[in-house]
Coordinates of C-alpha atoms in Angstrom, one line a residue:
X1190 CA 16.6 -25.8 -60.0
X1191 CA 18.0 -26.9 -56.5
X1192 CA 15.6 -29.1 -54.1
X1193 CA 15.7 -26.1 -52.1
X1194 CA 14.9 -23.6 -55.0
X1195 CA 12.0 -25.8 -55.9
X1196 CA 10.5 -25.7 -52.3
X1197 CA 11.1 -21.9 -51.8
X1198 CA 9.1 -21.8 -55.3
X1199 CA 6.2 -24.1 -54.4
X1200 CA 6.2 -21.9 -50.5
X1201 CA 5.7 -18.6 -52.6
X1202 CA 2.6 -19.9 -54.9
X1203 CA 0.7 -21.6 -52.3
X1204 CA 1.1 -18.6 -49.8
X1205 CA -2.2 -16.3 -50.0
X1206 CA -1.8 -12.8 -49.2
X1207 CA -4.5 -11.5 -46.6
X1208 CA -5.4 -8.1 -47.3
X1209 CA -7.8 -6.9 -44.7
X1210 CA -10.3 -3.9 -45.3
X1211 CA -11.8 -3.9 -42.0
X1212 CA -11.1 0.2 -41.7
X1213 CA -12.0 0.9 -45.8
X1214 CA -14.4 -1.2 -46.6
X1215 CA -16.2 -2.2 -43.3
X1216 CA -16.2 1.6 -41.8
X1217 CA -18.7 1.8 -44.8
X1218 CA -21.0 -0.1 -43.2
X1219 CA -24.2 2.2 -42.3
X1220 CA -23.2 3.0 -38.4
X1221 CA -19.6 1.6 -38.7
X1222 CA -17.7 4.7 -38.1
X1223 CA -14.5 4.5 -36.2
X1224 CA -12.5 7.4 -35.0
X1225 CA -8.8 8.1 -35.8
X1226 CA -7.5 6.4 -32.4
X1227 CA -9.7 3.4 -32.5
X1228 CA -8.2 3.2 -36.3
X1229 CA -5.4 3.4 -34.8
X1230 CA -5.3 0.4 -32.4
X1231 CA -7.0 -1.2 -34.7
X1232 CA -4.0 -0.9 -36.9
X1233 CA -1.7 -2.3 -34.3
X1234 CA -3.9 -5.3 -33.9
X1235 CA -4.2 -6.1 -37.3
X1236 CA -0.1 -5.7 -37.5
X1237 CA 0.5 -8.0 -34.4
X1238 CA -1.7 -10.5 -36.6
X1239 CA 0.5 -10.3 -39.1
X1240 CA -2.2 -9.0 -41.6
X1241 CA -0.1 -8.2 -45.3
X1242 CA -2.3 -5.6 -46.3
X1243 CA -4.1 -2.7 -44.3
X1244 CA -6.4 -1.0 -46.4
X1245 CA -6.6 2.0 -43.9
X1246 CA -9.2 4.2 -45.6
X1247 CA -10.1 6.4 -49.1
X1248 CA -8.4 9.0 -48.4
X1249 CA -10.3 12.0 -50.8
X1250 CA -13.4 11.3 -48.9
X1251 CA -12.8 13.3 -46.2
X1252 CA -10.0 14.9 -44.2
X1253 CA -10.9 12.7 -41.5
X1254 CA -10.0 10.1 -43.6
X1255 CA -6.9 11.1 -45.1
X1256 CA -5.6 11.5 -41.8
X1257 CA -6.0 8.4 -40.6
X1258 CA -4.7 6.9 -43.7
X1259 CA -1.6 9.3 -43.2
X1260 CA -1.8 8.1 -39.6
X1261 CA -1.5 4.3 -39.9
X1262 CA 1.1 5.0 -42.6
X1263 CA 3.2 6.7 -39.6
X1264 CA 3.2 3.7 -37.2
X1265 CA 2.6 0.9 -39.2
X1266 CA 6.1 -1.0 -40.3
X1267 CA 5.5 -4.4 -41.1
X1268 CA 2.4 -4.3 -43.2
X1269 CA 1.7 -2.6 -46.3
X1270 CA -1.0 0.2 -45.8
X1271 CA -3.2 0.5 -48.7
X1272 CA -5.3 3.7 -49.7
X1273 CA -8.2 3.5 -51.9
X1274 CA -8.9 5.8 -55.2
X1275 CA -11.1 6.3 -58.0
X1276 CA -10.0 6.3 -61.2
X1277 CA -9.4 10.2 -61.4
X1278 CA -5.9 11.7 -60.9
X1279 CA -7.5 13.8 -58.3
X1280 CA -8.2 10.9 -56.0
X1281 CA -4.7 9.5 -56.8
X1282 CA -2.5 12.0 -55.7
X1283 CA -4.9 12.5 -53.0
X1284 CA -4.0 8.9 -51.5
X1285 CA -0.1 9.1 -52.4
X1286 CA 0.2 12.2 -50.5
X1287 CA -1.7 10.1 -47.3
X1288 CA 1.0 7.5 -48.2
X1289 CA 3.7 9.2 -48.1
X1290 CA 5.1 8.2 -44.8
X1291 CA 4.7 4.5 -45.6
X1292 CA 7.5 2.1 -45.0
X1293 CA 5.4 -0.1 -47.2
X1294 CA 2.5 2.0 -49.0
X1295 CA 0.0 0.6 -52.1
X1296 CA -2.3 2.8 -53.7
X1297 CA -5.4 0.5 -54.7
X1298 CA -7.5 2.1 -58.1
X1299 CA -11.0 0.8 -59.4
X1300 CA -13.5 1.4 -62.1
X1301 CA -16.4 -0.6 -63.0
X1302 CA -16.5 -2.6 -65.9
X1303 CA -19.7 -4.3 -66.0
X1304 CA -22.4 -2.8 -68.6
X1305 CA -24.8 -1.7 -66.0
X1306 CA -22.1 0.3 -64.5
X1307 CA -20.6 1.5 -67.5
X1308 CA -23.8 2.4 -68.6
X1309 CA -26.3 3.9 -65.4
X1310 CA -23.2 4.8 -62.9
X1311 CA -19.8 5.9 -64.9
X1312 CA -22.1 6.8 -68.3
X1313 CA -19.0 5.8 -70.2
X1314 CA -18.6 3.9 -73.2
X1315 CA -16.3 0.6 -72.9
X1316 CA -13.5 2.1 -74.7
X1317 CA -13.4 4.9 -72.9
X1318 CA -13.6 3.0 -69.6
X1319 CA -10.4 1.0 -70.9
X1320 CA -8.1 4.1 -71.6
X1321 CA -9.3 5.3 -68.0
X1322 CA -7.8 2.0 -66.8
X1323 CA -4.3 2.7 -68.7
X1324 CA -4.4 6.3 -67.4
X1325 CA -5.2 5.8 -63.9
X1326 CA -3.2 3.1 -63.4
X1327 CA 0.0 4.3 -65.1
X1328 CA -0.5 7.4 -63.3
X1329 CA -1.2 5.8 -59.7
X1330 CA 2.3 3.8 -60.8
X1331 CA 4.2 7.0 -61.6
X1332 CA 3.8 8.1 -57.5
X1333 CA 4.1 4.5 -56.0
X1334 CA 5.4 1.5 -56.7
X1335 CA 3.1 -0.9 -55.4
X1336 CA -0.3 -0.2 -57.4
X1337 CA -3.3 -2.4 -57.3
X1338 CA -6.4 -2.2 -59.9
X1339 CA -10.2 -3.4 -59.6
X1340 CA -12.3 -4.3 -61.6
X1341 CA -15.5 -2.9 -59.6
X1342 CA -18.4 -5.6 -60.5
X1343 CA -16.8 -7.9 -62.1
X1344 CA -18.2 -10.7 -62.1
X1345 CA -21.2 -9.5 -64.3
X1346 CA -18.6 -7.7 -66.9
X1347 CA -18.6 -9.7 -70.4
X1348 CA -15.7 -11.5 -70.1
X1349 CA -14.3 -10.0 -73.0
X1350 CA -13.8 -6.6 -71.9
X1351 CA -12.7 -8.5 -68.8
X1352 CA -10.0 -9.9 -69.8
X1353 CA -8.6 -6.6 -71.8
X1354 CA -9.2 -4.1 -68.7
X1355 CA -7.0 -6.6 -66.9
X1356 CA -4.2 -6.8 -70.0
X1357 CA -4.4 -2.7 -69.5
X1358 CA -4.0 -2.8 -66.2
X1359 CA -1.3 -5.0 -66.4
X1360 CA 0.6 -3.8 -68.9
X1361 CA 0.5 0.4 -67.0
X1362 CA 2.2 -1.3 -64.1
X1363 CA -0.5 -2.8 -61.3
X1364 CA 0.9 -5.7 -59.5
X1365 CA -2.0 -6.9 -58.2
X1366 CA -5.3 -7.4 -60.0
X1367 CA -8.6 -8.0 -57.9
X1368 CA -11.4 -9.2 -59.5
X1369 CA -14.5 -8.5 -57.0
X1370 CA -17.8 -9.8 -56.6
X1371 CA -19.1 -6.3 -55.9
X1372 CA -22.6 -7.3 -55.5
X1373 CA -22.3 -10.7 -54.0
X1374 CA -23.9 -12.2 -56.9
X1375 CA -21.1 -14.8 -58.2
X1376 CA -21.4 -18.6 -56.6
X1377 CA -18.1 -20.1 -56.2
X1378 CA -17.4 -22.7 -59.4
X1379 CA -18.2 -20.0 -61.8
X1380 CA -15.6 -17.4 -59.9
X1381 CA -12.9 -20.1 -59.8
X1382 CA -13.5 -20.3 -63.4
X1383 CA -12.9 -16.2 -64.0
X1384 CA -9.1 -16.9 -62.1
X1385 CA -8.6 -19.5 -64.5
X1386 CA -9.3 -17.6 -67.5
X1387 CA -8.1 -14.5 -67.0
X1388 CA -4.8 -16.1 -65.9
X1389 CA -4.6 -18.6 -68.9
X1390 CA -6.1 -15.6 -71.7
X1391 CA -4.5 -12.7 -70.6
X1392 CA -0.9 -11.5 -71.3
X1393 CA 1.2 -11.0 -68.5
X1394 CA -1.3 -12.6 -66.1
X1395 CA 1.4 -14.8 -64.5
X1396 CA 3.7 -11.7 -63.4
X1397 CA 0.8 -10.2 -60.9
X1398 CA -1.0 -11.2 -58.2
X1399 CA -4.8 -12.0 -58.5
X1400 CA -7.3 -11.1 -55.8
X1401 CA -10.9 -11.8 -54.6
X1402 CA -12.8 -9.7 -52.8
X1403 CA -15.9 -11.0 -52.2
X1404 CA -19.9 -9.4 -50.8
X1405 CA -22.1 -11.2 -48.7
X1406 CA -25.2 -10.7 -50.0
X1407 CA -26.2 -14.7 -51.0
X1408 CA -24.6 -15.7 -47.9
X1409 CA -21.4 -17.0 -50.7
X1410 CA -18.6 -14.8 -49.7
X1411 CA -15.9 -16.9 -47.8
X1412 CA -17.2 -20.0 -50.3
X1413 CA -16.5 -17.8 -53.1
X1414 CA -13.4 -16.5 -52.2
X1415 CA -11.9 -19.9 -50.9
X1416 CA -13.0 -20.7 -54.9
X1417 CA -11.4 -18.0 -56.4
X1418 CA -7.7 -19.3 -54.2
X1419 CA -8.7 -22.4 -56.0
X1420 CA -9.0 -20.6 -59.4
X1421 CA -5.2 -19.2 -59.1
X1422 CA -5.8 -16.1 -57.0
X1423 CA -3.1 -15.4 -54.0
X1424 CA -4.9 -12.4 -52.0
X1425 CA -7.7 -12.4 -50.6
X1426 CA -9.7 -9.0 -49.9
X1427 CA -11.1 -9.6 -45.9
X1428 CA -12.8 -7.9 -43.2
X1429 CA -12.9 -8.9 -39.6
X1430 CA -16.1 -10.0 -38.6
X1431 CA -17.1 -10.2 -42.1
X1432 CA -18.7 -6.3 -41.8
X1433 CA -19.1 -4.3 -44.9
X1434 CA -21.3 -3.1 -47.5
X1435 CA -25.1 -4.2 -46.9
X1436 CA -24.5 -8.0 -46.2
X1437 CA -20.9 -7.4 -45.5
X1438 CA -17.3 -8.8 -46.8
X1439 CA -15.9 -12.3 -46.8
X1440 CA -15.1 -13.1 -43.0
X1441 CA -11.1 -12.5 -42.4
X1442 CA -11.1 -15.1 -39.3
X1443 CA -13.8 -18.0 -41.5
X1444 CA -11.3 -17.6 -44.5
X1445 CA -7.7 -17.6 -42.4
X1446 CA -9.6 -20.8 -40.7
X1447 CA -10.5 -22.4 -43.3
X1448 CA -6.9 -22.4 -45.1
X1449 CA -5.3 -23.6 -41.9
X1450 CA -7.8 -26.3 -41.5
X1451 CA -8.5 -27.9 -45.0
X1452 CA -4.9 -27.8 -45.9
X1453 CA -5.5 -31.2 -47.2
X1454 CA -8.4 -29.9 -49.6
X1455 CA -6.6 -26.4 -49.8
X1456 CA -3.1 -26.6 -50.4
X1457 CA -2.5 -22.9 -49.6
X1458 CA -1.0 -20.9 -46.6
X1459 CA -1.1 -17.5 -45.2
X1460 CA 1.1 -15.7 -42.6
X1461 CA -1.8 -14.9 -40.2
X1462 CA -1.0 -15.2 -36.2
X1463 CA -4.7 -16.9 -36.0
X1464 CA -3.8 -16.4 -32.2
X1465 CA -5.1 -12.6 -32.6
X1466 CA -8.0 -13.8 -34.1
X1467 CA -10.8 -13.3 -31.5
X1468 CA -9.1 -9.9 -29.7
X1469 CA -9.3 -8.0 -33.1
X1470 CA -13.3 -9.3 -33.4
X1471 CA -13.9 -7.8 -29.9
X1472 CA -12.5 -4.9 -30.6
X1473 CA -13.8 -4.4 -34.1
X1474 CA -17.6 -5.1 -32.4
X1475 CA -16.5 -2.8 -30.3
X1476 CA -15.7 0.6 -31.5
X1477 CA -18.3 -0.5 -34.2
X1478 CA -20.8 -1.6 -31.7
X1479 CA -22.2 -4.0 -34.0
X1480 CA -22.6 -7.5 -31.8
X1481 CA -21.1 -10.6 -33.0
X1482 CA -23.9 -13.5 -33.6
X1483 CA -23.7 -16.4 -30.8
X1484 CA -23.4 -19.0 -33.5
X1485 CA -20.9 -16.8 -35.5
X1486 CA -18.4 -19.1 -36.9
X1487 CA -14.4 -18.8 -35.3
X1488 CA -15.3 -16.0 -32.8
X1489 CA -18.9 -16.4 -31.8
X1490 CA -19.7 -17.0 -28.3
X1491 CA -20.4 -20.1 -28.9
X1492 CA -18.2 -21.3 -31.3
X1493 CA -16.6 -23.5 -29.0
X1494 CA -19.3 -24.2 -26.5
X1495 CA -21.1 -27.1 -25.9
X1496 CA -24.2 -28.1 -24.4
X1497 CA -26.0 -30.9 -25.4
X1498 CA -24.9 -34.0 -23.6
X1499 CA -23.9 -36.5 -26.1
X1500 CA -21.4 -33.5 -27.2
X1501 CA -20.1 -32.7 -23.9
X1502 CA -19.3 -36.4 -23.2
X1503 CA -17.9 -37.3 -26.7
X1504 CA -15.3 -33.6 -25.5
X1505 CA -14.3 -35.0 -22.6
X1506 CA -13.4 -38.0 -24.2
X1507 CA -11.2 -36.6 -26.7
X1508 CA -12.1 -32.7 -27.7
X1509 CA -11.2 -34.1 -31.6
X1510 CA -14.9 -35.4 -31.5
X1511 CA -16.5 -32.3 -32.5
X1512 CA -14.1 -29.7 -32.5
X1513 CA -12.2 -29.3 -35.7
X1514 CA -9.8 -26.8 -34.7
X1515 CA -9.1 -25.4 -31.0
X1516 CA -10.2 -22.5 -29.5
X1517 CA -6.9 -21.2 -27.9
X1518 CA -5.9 -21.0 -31.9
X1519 CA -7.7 -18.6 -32.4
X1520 CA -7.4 -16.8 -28.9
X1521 CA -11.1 -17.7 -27.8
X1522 CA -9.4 -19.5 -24.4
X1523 CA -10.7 -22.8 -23.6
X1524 CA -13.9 -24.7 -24.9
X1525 CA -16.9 -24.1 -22.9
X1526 CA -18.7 -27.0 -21.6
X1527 CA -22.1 -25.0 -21.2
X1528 CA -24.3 -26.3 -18.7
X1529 CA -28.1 -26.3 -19.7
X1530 CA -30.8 -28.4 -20.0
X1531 CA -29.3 -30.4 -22.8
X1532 CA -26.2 -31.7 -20.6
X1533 CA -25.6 -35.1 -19.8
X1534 CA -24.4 -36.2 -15.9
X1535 CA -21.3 -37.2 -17.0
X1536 CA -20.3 -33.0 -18.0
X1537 CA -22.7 -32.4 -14.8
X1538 CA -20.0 -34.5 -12.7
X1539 CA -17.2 -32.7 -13.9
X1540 CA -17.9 -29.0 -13.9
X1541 CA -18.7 -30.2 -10.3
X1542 CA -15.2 -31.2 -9.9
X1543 CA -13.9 -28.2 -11.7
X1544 CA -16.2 -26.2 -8.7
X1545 CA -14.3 -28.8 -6.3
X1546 CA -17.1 -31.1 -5.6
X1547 CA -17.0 -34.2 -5.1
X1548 CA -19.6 -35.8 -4.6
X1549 CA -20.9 -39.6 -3.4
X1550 CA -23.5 -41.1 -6.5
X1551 CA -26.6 -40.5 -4.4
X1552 CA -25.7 -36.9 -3.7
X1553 CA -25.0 -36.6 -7.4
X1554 CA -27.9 -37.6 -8.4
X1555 CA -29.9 -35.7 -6.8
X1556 CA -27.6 -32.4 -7.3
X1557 CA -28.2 -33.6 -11.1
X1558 CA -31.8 -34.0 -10.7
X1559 CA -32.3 -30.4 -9.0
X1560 CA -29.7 -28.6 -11.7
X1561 CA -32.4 -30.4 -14.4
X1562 CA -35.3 -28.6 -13.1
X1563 CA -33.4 -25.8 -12.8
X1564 CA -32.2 -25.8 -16.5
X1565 CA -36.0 -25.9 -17.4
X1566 CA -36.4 -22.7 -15.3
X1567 CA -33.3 -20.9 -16.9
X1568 CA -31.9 -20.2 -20.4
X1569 CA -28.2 -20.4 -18.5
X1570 CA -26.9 -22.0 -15.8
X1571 CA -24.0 -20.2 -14.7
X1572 CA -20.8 -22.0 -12.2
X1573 CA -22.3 -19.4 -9.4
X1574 CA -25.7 -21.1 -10.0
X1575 CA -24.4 -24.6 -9.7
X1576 CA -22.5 -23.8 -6.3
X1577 CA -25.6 -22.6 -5.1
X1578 CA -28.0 -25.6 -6.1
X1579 CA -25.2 -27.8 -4.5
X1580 CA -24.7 -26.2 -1.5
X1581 CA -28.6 -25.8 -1.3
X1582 CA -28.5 -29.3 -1.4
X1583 CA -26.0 -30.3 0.1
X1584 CA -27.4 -28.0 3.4
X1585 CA -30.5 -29.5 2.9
X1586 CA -30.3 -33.2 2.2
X1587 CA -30.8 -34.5 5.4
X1588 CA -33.3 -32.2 6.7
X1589 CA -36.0 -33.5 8.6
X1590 CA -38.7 -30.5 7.3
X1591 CA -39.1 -30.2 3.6
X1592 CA -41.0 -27.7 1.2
X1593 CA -43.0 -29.7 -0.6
X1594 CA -45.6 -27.2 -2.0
X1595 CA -45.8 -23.9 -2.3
X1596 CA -48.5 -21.5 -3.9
X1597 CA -48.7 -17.8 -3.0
X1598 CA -51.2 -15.0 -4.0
X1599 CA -49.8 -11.7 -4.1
X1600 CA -50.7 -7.9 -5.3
X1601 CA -51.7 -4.8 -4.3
X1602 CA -55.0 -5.7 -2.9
X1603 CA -54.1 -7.7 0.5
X1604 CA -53.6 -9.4 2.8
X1605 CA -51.5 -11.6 0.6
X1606 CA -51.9 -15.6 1.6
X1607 CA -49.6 -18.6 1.0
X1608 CA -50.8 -22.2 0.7
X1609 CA -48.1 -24.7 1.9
X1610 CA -47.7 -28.3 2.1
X1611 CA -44.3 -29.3 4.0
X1612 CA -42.8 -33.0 5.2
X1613 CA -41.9 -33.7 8.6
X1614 CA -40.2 -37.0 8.9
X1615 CA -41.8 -37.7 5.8
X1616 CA -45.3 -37.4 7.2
X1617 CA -46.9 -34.2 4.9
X1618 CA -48.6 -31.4 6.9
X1619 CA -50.8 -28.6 4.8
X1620 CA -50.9 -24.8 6.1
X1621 CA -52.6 -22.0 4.6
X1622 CA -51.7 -18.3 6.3
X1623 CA -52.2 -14.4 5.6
X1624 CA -49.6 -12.0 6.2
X1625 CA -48.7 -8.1 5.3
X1626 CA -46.8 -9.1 2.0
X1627 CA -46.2 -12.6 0.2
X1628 CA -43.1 -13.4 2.3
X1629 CA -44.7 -12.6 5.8
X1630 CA -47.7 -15.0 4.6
X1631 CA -45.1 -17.8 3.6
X1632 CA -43.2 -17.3 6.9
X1633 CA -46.6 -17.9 8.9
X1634 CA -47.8 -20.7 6.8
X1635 CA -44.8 -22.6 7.8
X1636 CA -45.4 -21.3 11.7
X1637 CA -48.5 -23.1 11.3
X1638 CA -47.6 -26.1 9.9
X1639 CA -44.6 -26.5 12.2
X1640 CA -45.2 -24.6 15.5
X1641 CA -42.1 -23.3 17.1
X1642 CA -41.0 -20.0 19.2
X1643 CA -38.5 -18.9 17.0
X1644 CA -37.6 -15.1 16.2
X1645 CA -36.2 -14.3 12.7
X1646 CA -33.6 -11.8 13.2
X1647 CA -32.7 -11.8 9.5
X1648 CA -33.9 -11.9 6.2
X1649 CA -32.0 -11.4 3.0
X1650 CA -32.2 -12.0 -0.9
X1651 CA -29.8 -11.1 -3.5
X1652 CA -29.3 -12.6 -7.1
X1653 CA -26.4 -15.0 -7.9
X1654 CA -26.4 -14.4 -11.6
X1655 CA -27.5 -11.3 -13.7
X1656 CA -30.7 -11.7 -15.6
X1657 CA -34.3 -11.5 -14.6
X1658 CA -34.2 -15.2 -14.3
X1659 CA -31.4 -15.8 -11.9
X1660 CA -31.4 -17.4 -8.9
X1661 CA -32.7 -15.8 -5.7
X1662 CA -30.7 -16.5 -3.1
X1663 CA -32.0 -16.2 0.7
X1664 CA -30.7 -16.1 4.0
X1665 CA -32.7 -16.3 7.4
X1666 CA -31.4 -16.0 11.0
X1667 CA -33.5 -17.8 13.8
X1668 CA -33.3 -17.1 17.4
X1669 CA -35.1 -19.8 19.9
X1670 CA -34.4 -19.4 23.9
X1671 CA -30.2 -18.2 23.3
X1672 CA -29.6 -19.9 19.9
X1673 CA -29.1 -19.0 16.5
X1674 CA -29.7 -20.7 13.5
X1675 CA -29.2 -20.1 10.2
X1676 CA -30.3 -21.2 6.7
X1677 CA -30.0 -20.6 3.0
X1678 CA -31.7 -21.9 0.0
X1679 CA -30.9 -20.7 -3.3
X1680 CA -34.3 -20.9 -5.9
X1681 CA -35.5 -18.8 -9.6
X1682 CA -38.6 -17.7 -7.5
X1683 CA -37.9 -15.8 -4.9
X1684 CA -40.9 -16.9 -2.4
X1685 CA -39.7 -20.9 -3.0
X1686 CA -36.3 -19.7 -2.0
X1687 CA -37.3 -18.1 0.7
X1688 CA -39.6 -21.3 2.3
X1689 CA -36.6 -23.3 1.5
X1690 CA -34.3 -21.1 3.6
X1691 CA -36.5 -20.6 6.7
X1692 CA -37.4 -24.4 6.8
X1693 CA -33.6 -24.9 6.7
X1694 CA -32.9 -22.3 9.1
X1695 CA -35.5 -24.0 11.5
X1696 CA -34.1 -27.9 10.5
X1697 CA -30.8 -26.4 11.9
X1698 CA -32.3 -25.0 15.2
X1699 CA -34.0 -27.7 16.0
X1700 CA -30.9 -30.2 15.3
X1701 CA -29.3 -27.3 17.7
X1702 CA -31.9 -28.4 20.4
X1703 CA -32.1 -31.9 20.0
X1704 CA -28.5 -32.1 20.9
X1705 CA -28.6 -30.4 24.0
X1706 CA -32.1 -31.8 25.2
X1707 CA -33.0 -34.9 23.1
X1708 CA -36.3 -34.9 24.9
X1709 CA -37.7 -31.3 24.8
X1710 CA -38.6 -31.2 21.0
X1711 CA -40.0 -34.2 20.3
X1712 CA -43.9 -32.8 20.6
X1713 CA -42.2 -30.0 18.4
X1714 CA -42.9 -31.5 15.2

């Protein structure tokens, strides 16, 4: 054998096959339904990710079904679409007719072998459950070439019968052998270990291809099936997003992921554009509206976000600090520095720059010290929020009237009244007013504590982020003998906002005065 030869030998038995039965196995999900054009796009997706297998639906469950089976088998070209079908010839011819138009088409047979199933489910004896196997899969090979058997609950079949189901199925013509863990009850040594026998017992095992395809339901599925590569297997039986039967499948992006990432543990490969990745999850929660967790691994929102502060400075040091792969691999865009109360200056200083601040170390500090409190009031600080605290700040630094204190009582039983303690020049001054609603009484309390002449002309709030706790943010218009002054203040309660904005408003209208008449305000505070 050539150098060449050799390699092209070692590339073919370390490559897994990724069969994906997001559309069989995951529509069965209580809920999960997907109509024939989202199963359509769908397909595309799964195609431009370079998916082997589409198992596109059982076709004798329901016309619906067949024709989206028959569907996919019309556009798809590069994949192999795969129907599912019970052991009866009935189902068989069923899903070769929906195959039919197939550049690449598999017809994919099961029946259970384990004793429960033989004996409460099928009510068949073993032997006649292994001459069903001989039958259906000779007969399944007779319409298509490319026939794959299960062995539904395997992992708790006597290991026995096992191994001469798969002989049977071997020797009627399958090509590929999945051995599932139909009820997520196998843990991942002990389903490496059913590769390795079957492959080392049975005759004919090394002219097939074996295949996991692995339940949820101990939280085991992608350890088990990265297991059974382990154990010899070269598919591996996915769904995106992990949905499925009751806990779900083994997660298509966590095992691709895994693969590319622990080649130096795994020594295996699979032909997966990981790039697709995320945009087939999106799509999948989609059309099945079933939400993707936050801390779902590969496409959750946060997979790749970061907000504790000894993370976000250790990423923008060198992202390899605690992120093992990169989000733009698997099309989630670029990591996420979150802001929140956990983040340290150092991310605080450059999201700033990112927003184009720049900002002197005193400034900083107290932006940082203001985003702080702010992160105590909110569960997420969005970029919109942070331009508004800075500009808030930044408008407000060197104000000589400051909000200091605020407490207001409001309801339906008025007048509503505000309690306020503002700084003048440092020096405090206390207020307490009434007024027809909490902002009016907040408006006179500061009248009272700094007298002035000014008419407000406008008054406006709108939220800077969605949620119920976002940021108010407020903008008042004063009008004193010809000028105009405004201010803005951005705040989670609305009435603090609001102080914040008229005091600034009045800060600027007085610096307004004190340029053209030095003198004239100075009894003014």
């Amino acid at each position: 054998m050539t150098q060449a030869t050799d390699a092209s030998a070692r590339d073919s038995n370390d490559r897994v096959i990724v069969f994906d039965t997001t559309m069989r196995d995951g529509e069965q999900s209580p809920g999960a339904s997907m109509s024939l054009e989202e199963k359509l796009e769908l397909a595309k997706i799964l195609e431009d990710m370079r998916v082997d297998v589409i198992e596109a639906g059982f076709p004798i469950a329901s016309n619906g079904d067949f024709e989206a089976v028959r569907a996919i088998a019309e556009i798809v070209t590069e994949s192999t679409v795969c129907g599912l079908a019970r052991a009866g010839a009935a189902d068989i011819e069923r899903c070769a007719e929906a195959l039919c138009p197939a550049a690449r088409g598999r017809i994919h047979t099961f029946i259970s072998t384990s004793p429960v199933h033989m004996k409460w489910k099928l009510q068949m004896e073993p032997e006649q459950v292994l001459e069903m196997v001989s039958r259906s899969v000779g007969h399944a090979r007779n319409l298509c070439d490319d026939v794959e058997w299960s062995a539904e609950d395997a992992t708790r079949t006597e290991r026995d019968f096992l191994r001469r189901c798969v002989e049977a199925a071997i020797r009627a013509g399958a090509r590929t052998i999945n051995i599932p863990d139909t009820v997520g009850y196998t843990y991942p040594s002990e389903y490496a270990d059913i590769f390795r026998d079957l492959i080392a017992n049975v005759p004919g095992a090394d002219e097939v291809v074996f295949s996991t395809h692995c339940h949820n339901d101990l939280g085991l599925a992608v350890a088990n099936s990265l297991s059974g590569v382990q154990g010899g297997a070269r598919q591996v039986e996915v769904a995106i997003n992990g949905i499925g039967e009751r806990a779900g499948n083994a997660a298509l992006e966590e095992v691709v992921m895994a693969l590319r990432v622990r080649g130096d543990r795994l020594p295996y490969h699979t032909g997966v554009d990981a790039s697709h990745i995320t945009r087939a999850s999106r799509y999948v929660s989609a059309i099945t509206g079933f939400p993707v967790q936050f801390n779902k691994a590969i496409v959750g929102k946060n997979a790749f976000a970061h907000e504790s502060g000894i993370h976000q400075d250790g990423m923008l040091k060198n992202a390899e600090t605690y992120e093992i792969m990169r989000p733009e691999d698997v099309g989630q865009g670029s990591t996420n520095l979150v802001m929140g109360k956990h983040s340290g200056r150092h991310a605080f200083r450059e999201k700033l720059k990112e927003l184009g601040y720049e900002l002197g170390q005193n400034a900083l500090n107290e932006a940082f010290q203001r985003f702080k409190d702010l992160a105590d009031k909110k569960k997420h600080v969005f970029d919109d929020d942070l331009i508004a605290l800075v500009d808030d700040a930044l408008a407000s630094s060197a104000d000589r009237i400051q909000v200091k204190h605020l407490r207001v009582i409001a309801g339906t039983d008025g007048p509503q009244e505000a309690n306020l303690i503002v700084t003048v020049d440092g020096q405090e001054r206390a207020a307490a007013a009434t007024g027809d609603g909490p902002v009016d009484a907040v408006f006179n309390a500061i009248h009272e504590a700094v007298p002035h002449t000014a008419i407000l002309r406008l008054f406006q709030v709108h939220a800077v982020t969605e949620g119920t706790d976002a940021q108010a943010q407020v903008s008042v218009r004063l009008e004193e003998d010809g000028r105009i002054a405004t201010g803005q203040a951005a705040d989670t309660d609305t009435l603090t906002a609001s102080a914040k904005a008229y005091v600034n408003a009045l800060n600027n209208l007085f610096a307004r005065k004190e340029k053209s008449a030095p003198d004239a305000i100075a009894s003014g505070f």
